[in-house]
mmCIF file of C-alpha atoms and ligand atoms in Angstrom:
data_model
loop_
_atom_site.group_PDB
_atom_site.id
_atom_site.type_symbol
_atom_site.label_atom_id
_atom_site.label_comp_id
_atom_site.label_asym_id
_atom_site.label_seq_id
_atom_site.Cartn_x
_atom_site.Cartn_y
_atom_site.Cartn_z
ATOM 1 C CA UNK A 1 -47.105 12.925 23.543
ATOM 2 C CA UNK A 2 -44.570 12.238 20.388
ATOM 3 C CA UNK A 3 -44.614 13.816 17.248
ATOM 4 C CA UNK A 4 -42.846 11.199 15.688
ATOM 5 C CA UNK A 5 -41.547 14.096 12.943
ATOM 6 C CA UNK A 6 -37.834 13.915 13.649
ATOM 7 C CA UNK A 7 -36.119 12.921 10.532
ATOM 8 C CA UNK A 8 -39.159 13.569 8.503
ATOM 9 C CA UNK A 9 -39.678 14.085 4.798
ATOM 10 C CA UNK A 10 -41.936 16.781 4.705
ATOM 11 C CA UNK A 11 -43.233 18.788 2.375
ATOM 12 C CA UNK A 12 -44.818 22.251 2.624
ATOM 13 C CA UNK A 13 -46.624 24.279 -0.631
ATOM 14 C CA UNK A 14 -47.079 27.853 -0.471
ATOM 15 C CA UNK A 15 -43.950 27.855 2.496
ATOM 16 C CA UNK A 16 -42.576 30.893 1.789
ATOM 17 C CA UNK A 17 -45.011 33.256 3.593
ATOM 18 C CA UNK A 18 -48.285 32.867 5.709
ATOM 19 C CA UNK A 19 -49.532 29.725 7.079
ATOM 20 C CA UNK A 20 -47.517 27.823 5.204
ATOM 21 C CA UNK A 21 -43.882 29.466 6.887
ATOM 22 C CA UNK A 22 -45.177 28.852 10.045
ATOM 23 C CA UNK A 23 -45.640 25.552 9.005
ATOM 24 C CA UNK A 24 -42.303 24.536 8.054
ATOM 25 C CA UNK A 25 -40.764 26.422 10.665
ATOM 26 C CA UNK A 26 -43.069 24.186 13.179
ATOM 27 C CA UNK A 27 -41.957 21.381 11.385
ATOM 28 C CA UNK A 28 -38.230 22.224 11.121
ATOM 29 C CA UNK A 29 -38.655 22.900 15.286
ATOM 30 C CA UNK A 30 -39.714 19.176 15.597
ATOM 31 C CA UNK A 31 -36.521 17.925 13.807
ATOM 32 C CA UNK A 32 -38.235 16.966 10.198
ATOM 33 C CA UNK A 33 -36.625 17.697 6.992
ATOM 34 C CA UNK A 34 -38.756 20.064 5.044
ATOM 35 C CA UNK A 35 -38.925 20.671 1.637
ATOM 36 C CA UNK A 36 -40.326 24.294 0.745
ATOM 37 C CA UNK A 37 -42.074 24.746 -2.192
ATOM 38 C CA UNK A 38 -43.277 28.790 -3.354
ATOM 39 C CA UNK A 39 -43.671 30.228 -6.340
ATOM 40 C CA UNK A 40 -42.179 33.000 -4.357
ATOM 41 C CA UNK A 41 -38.718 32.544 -4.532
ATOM 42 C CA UNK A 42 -37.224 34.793 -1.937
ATOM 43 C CA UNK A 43 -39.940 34.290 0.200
ATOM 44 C CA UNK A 44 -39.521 30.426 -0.226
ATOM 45 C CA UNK A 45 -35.223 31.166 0.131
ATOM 46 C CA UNK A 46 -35.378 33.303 2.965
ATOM 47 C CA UNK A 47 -37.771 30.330 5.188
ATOM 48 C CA UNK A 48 -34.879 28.043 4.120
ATOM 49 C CA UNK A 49 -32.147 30.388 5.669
ATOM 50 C CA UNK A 50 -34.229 30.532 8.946
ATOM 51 C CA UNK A 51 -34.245 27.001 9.289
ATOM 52 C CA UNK A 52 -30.715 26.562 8.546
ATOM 53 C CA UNK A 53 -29.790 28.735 10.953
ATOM 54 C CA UNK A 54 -31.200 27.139 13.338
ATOM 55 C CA UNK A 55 -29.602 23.968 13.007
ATOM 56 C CA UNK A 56 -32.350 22.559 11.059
ATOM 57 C CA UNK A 57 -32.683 21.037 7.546
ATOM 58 C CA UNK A 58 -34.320 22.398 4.556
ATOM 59 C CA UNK A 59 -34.211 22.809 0.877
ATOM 60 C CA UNK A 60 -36.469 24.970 -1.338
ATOM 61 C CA UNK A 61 -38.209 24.289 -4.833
ATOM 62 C CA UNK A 62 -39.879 26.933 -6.354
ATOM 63 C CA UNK A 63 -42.486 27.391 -9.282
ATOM 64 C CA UNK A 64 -45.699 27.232 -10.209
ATOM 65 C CA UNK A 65 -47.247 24.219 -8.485
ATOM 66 C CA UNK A 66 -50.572 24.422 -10.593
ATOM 67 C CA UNK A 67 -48.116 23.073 -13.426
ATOM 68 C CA UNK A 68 -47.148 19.389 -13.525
ATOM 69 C CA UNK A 69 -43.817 20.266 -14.370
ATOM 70 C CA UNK A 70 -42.965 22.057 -11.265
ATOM 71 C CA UNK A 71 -45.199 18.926 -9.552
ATOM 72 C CA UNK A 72 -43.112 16.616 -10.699
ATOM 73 C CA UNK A 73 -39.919 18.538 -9.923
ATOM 74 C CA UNK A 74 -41.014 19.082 -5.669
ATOM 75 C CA UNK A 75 -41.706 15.157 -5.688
ATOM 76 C CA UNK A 76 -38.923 14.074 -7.199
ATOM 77 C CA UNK A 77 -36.975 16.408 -5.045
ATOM 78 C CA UNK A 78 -37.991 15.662 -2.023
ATOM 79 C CA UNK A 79 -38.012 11.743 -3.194
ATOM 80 C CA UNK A 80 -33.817 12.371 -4.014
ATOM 81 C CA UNK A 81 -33.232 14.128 -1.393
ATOM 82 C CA UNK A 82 -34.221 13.370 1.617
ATOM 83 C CA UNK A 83 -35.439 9.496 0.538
ATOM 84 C CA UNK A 84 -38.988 9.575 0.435
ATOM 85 C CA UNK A 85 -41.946 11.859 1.755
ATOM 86 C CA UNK A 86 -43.463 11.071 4.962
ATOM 87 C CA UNK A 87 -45.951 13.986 5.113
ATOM 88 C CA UNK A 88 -47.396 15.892 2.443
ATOM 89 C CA UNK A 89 -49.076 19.436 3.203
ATOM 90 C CA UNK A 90 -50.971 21.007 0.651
ATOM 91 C CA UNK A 91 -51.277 24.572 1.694
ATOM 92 C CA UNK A 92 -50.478 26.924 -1.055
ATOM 93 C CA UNK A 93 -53.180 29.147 -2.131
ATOM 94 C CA UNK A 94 -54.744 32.150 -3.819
ATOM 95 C CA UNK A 95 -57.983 34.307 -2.846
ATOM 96 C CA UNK A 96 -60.835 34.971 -5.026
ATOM 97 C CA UNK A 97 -61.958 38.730 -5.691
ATOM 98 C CA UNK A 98 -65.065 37.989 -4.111
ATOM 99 C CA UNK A 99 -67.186 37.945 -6.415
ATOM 100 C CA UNK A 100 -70.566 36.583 -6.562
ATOM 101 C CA UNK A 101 -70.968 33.510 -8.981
ATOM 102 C CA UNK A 102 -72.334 35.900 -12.223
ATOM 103 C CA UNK A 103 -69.219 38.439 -12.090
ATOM 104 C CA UNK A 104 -66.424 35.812 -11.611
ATOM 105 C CA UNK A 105 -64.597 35.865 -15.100
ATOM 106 C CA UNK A 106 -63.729 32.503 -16.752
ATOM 107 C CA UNK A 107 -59.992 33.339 -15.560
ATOM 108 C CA UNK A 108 -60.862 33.992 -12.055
ATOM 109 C CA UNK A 109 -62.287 30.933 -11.804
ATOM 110 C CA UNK A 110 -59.998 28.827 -13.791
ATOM 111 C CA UNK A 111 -57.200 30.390 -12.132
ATOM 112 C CA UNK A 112 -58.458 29.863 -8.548
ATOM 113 C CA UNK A 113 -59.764 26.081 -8.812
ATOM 114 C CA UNK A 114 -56.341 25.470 -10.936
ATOM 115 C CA UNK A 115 -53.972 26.636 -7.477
ATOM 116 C CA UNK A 116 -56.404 25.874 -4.299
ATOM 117 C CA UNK A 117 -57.944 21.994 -5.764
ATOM 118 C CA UNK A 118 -56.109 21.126 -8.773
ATOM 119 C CA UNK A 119 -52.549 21.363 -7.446
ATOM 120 C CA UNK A 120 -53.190 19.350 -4.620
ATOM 121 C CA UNK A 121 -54.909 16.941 -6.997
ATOM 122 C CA UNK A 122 -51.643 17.036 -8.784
ATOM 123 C CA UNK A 123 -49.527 16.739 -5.847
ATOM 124 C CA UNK A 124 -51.214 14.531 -4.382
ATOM 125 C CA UNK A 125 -51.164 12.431 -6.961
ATOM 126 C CA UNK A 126 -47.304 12.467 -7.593
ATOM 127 C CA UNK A 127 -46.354 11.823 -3.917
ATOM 128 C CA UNK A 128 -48.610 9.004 -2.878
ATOM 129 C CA UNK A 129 -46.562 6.085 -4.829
ATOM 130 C CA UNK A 130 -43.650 7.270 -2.578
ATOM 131 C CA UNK A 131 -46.163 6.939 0.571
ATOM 132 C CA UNK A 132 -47.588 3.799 -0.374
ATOM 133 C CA UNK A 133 -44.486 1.841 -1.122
ATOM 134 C CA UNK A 134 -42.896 2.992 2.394
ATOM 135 C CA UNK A 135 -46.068 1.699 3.731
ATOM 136 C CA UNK A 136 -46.977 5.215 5.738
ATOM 137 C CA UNK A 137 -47.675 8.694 4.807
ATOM 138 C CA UNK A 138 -49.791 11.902 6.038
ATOM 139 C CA UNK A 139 -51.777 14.420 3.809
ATOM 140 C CA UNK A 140 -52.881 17.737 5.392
ATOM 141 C CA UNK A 141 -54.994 19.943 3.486
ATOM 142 C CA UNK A 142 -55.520 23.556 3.699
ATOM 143 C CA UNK A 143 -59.116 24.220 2.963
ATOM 144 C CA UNK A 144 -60.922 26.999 4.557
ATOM 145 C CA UNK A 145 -64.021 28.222 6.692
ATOM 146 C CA UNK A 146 -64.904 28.504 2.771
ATOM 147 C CA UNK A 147 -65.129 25.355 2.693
ATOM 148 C CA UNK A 148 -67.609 24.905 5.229
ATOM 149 C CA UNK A 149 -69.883 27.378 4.576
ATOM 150 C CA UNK A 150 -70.918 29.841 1.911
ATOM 151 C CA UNK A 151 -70.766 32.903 3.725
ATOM 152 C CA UNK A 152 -66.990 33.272 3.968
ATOM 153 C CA UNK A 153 -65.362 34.239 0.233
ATOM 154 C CA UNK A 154 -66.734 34.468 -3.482
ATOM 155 C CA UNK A 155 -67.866 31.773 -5.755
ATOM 156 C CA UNK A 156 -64.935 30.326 -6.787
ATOM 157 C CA UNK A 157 -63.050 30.568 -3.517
ATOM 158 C CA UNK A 158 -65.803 29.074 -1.827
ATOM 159 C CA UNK A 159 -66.082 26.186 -4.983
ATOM 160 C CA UNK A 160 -62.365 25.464 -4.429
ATOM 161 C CA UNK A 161 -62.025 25.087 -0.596
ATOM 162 C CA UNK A 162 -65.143 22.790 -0.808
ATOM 163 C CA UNK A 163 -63.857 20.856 -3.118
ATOM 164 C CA UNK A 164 -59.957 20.565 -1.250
ATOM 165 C CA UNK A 165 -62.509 19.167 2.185
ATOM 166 C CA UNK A 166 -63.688 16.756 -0.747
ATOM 167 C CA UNK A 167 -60.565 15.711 -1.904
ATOM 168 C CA UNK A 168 -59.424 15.053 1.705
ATOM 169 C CA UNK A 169 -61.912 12.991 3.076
ATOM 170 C CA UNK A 170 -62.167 11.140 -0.512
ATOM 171 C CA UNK A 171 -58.647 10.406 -0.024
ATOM 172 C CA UNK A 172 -59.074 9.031 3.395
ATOM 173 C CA UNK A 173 -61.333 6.479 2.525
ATOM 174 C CA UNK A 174 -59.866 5.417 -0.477
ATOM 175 C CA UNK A 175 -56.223 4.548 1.254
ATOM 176 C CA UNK A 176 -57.211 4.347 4.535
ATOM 177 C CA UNK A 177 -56.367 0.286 4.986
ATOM 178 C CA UNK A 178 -52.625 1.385 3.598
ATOM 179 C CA UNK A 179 -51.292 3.552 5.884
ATOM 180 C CA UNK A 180 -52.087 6.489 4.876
ATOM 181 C CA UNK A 181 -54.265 9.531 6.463
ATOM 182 C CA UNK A 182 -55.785 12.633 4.799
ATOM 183 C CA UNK A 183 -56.703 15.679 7.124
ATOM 184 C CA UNK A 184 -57.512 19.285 7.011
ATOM 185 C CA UNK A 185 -57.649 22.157 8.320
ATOM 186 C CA UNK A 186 -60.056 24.635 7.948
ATOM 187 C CA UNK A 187 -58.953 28.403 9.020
ATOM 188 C CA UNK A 188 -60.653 31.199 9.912
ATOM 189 C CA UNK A 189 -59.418 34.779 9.213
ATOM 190 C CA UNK A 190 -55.575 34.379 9.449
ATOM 191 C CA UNK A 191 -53.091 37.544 9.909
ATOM 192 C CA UNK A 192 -51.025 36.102 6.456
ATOM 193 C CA UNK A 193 -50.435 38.177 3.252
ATOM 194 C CA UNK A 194 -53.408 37.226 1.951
ATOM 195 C CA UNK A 195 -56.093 39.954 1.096
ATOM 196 C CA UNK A 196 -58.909 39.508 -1.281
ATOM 197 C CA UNK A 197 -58.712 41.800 -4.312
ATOM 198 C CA UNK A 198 -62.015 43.360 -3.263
ATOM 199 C CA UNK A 199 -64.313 46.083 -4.701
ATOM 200 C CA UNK A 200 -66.378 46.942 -1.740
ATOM 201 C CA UNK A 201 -69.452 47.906 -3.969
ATOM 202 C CA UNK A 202 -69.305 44.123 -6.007
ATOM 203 C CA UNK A 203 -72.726 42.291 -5.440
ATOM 204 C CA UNK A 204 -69.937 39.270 -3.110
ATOM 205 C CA UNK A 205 -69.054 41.330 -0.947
ATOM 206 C CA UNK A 206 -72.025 43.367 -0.422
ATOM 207 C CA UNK A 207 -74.518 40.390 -0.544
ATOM 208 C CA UNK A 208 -72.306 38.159 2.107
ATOM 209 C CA UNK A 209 -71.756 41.925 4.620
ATOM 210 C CA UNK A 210 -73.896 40.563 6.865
ATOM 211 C CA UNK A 211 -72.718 37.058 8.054
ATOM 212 C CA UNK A 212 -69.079 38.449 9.191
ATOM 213 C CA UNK A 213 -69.767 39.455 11.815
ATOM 214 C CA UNK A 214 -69.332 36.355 14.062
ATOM 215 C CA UNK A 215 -65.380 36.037 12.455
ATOM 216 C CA UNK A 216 -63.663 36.531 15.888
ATOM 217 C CA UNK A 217 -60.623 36.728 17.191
ATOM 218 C CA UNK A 218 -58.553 36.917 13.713
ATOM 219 C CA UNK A 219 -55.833 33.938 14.340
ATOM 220 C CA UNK A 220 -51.957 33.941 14.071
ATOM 221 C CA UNK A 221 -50.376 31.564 11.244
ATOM 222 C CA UNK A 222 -48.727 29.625 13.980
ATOM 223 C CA UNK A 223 -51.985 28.558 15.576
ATOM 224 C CA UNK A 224 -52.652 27.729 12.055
ATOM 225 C CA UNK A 225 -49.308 25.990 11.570
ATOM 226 C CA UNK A 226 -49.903 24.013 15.171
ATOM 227 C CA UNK A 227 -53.066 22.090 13.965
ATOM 228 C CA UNK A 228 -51.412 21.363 10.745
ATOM 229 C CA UNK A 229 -48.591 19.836 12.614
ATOM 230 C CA UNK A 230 -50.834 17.686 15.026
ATOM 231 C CA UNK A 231 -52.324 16.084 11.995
ATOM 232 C CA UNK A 232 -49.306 15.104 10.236
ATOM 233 C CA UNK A 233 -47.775 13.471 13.706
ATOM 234 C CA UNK A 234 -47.813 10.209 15.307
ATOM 235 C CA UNK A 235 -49.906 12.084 17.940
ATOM 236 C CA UNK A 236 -52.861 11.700 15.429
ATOM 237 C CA UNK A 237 -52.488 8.707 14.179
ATOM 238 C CA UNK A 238 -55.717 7.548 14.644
ATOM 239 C CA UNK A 239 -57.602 10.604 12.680
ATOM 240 C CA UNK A 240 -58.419 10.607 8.789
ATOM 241 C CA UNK A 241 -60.874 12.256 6.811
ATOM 242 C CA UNK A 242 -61.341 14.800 9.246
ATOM 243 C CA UNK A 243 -61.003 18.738 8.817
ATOM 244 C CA UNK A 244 -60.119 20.722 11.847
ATOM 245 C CA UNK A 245 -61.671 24.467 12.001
ATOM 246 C CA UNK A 246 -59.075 26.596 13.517
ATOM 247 C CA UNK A 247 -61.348 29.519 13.692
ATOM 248 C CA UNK A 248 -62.292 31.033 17.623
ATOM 249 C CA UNK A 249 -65.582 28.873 17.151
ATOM 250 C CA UNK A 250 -66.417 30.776 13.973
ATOM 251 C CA UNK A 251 -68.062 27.613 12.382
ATOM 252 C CA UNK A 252 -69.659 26.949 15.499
ATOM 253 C CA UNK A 253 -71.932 29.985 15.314
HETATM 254 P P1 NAI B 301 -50.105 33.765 1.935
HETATM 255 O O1 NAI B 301 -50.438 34.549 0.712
HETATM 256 O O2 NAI B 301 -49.294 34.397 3.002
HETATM 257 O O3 NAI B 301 -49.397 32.389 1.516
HETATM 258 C C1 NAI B 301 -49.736 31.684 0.369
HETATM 259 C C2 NAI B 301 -48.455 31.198 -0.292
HETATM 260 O O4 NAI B 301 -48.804 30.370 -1.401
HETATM 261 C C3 NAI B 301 -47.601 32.352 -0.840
HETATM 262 O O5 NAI B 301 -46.267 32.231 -0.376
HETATM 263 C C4 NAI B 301 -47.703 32.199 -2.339
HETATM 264 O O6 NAI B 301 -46.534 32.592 -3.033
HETATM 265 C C5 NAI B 301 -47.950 30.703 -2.474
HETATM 266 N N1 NAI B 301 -48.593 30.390 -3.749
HETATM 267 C C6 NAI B 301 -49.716 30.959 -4.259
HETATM 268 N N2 NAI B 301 -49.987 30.428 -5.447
HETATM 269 C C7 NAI B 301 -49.026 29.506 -5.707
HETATM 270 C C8 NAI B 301 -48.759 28.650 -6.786
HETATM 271 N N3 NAI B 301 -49.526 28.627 -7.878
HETATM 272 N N4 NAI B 301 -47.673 27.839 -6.730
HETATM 273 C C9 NAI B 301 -46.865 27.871 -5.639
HETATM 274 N N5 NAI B 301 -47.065 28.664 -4.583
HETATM 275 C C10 NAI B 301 -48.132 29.478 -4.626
HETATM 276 O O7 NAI B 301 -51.510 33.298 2.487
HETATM 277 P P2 NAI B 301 -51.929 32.282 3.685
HETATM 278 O O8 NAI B 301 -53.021 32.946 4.389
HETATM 279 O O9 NAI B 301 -50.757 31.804 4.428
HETATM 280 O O10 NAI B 301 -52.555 31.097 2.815
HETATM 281 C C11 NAI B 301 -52.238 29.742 3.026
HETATM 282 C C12 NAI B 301 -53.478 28.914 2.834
HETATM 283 O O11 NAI B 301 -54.405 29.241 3.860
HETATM 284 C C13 NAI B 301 -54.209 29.126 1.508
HETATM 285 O O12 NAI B 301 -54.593 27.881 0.973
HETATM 286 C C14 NAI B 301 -55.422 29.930 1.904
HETATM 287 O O13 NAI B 301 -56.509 29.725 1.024
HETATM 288 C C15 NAI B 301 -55.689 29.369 3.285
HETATM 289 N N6 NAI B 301 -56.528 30.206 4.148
HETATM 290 C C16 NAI B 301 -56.096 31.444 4.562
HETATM 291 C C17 NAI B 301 -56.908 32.224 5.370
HETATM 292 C C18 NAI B 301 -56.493 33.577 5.862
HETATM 293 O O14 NAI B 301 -57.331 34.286 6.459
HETATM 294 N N7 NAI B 301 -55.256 34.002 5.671
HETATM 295 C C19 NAI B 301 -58.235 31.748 5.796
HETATM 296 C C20 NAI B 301 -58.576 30.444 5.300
HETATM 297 C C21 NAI B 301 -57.742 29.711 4.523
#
């Protein structure tokens, strides 16, 4: 089985820590160029240095990728720099606090749809000329066991990641005679940085207690990083509009 990734354009959001390192690392480790984009910018910096070191090649832009600015600026990097974009990975993301759909403030919700769907959107949007004038390109999403069911974060959260498995298979259809193939994955709890901002008395957390208990074994980011990898590679070539839970069987409960 082939990859097909070395000498790759690829680019990673939210690569500077998580799901999103492992990522690019995984990437990096199957000879593709990766761009790494973080609004972290030593976290984004020091996943550069690893690569480097290991004979790889990467380059980091960081900033706020829910503004077009910054958008424009990882495109058009990626498009000077290393010639085009071959793969596109949409991972960057921020949790909810939880919060049932009456106590999630107009910022917590504007904020949240803004980073996890509209950047993407954005993204998305910015990179696919590049993709459809080379003739090729992958899109991996990642959404979320929230975005399979409605047991697994707060309103908003939940809104977002269904909306990013929307997004992804819309995208799929709409290109899929041009080359191009939208996928996602959809984790279950990852060991990352990311923690909800959680009261433990809220009404969210209290009223969604007792579905999670069938989580399961809580995954690493590379297991995460592994199916992102198989979706952006010649290996899947053949697979669109389709989002992958990577989750010990927690959707299939
Ligand atoms: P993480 O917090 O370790 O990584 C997220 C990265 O995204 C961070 O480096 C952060 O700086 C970056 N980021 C956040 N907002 C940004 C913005 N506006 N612009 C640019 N970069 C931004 O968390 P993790 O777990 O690696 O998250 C990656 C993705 O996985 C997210 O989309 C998250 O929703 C999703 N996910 C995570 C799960 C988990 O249990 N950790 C479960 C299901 C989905």
């Amino acid at each position: 089985m082939t990859t097909g990734l070395d000498g790759r354009s690829v680019i990673v959001t939210g690569a500077g820590s998580g799901i999103g390192r492992a990522a690019a690392l995984a990437f990096a480790a199957e000879g593709a160029r990766v761009l790494v984009a973080d609004l972290n910018e030593e976290g984004a910096r020091a996943v550069v240095e690893e690569i480097e070191k290991t004979g790889g090649t990467a380059l980091a832009v960081t900033g706020d990728l829910s503004e077009q600015a910054v958008v424009d600026r990882v495109a058009q990097t990626a498009v000077e720099r290393f010639g085009g974009v071959d793969v596109l990975v949409n991972n960057a993301g921020i949790m909810d606090r939880m919060s049932a759909l009456a106590d999630v403030s107009d910022a917590e919700w504007e904020r949240v749809l803004r980073v996890n769907l509209t950047a993407p959107f954005l993204l998305t949007r910015a990179v696919l000329p590049h993709m459809l004038a080379a003739g090729r390109g992958a899109v991996v999403n990642t959404a979320s066991e929230a975005g399979l069911r409605g047991s697994a974060a707060g309103a908003a959260y939940t809104a977002s990641k269904h909306g990013v498995v929307g997004l992804t298979k819309n995208l799929a259809v709409m290109y899929r005679g041009q080359g191009i193939r939208a996928n996602a994955i959809a984790p279950g709890g990852t060991a990352t940085g990311m923690v909800p901002d959680v009261d433990g008395e809220a009404h969210g957390p209290r009223a969604l207690g007792p579905y999670f208990g069938n989580v399961g074994r809580i995954s690493t980011p590379e297991e995460q990083a592994a199916a992102i990898v198989f979706l952006a590679s010649d290996a899947a070539s053949n697979i669109s509009g389709v989002v992958l839970p990577v989750d010990n069987g927690w959707s299939a409960v």
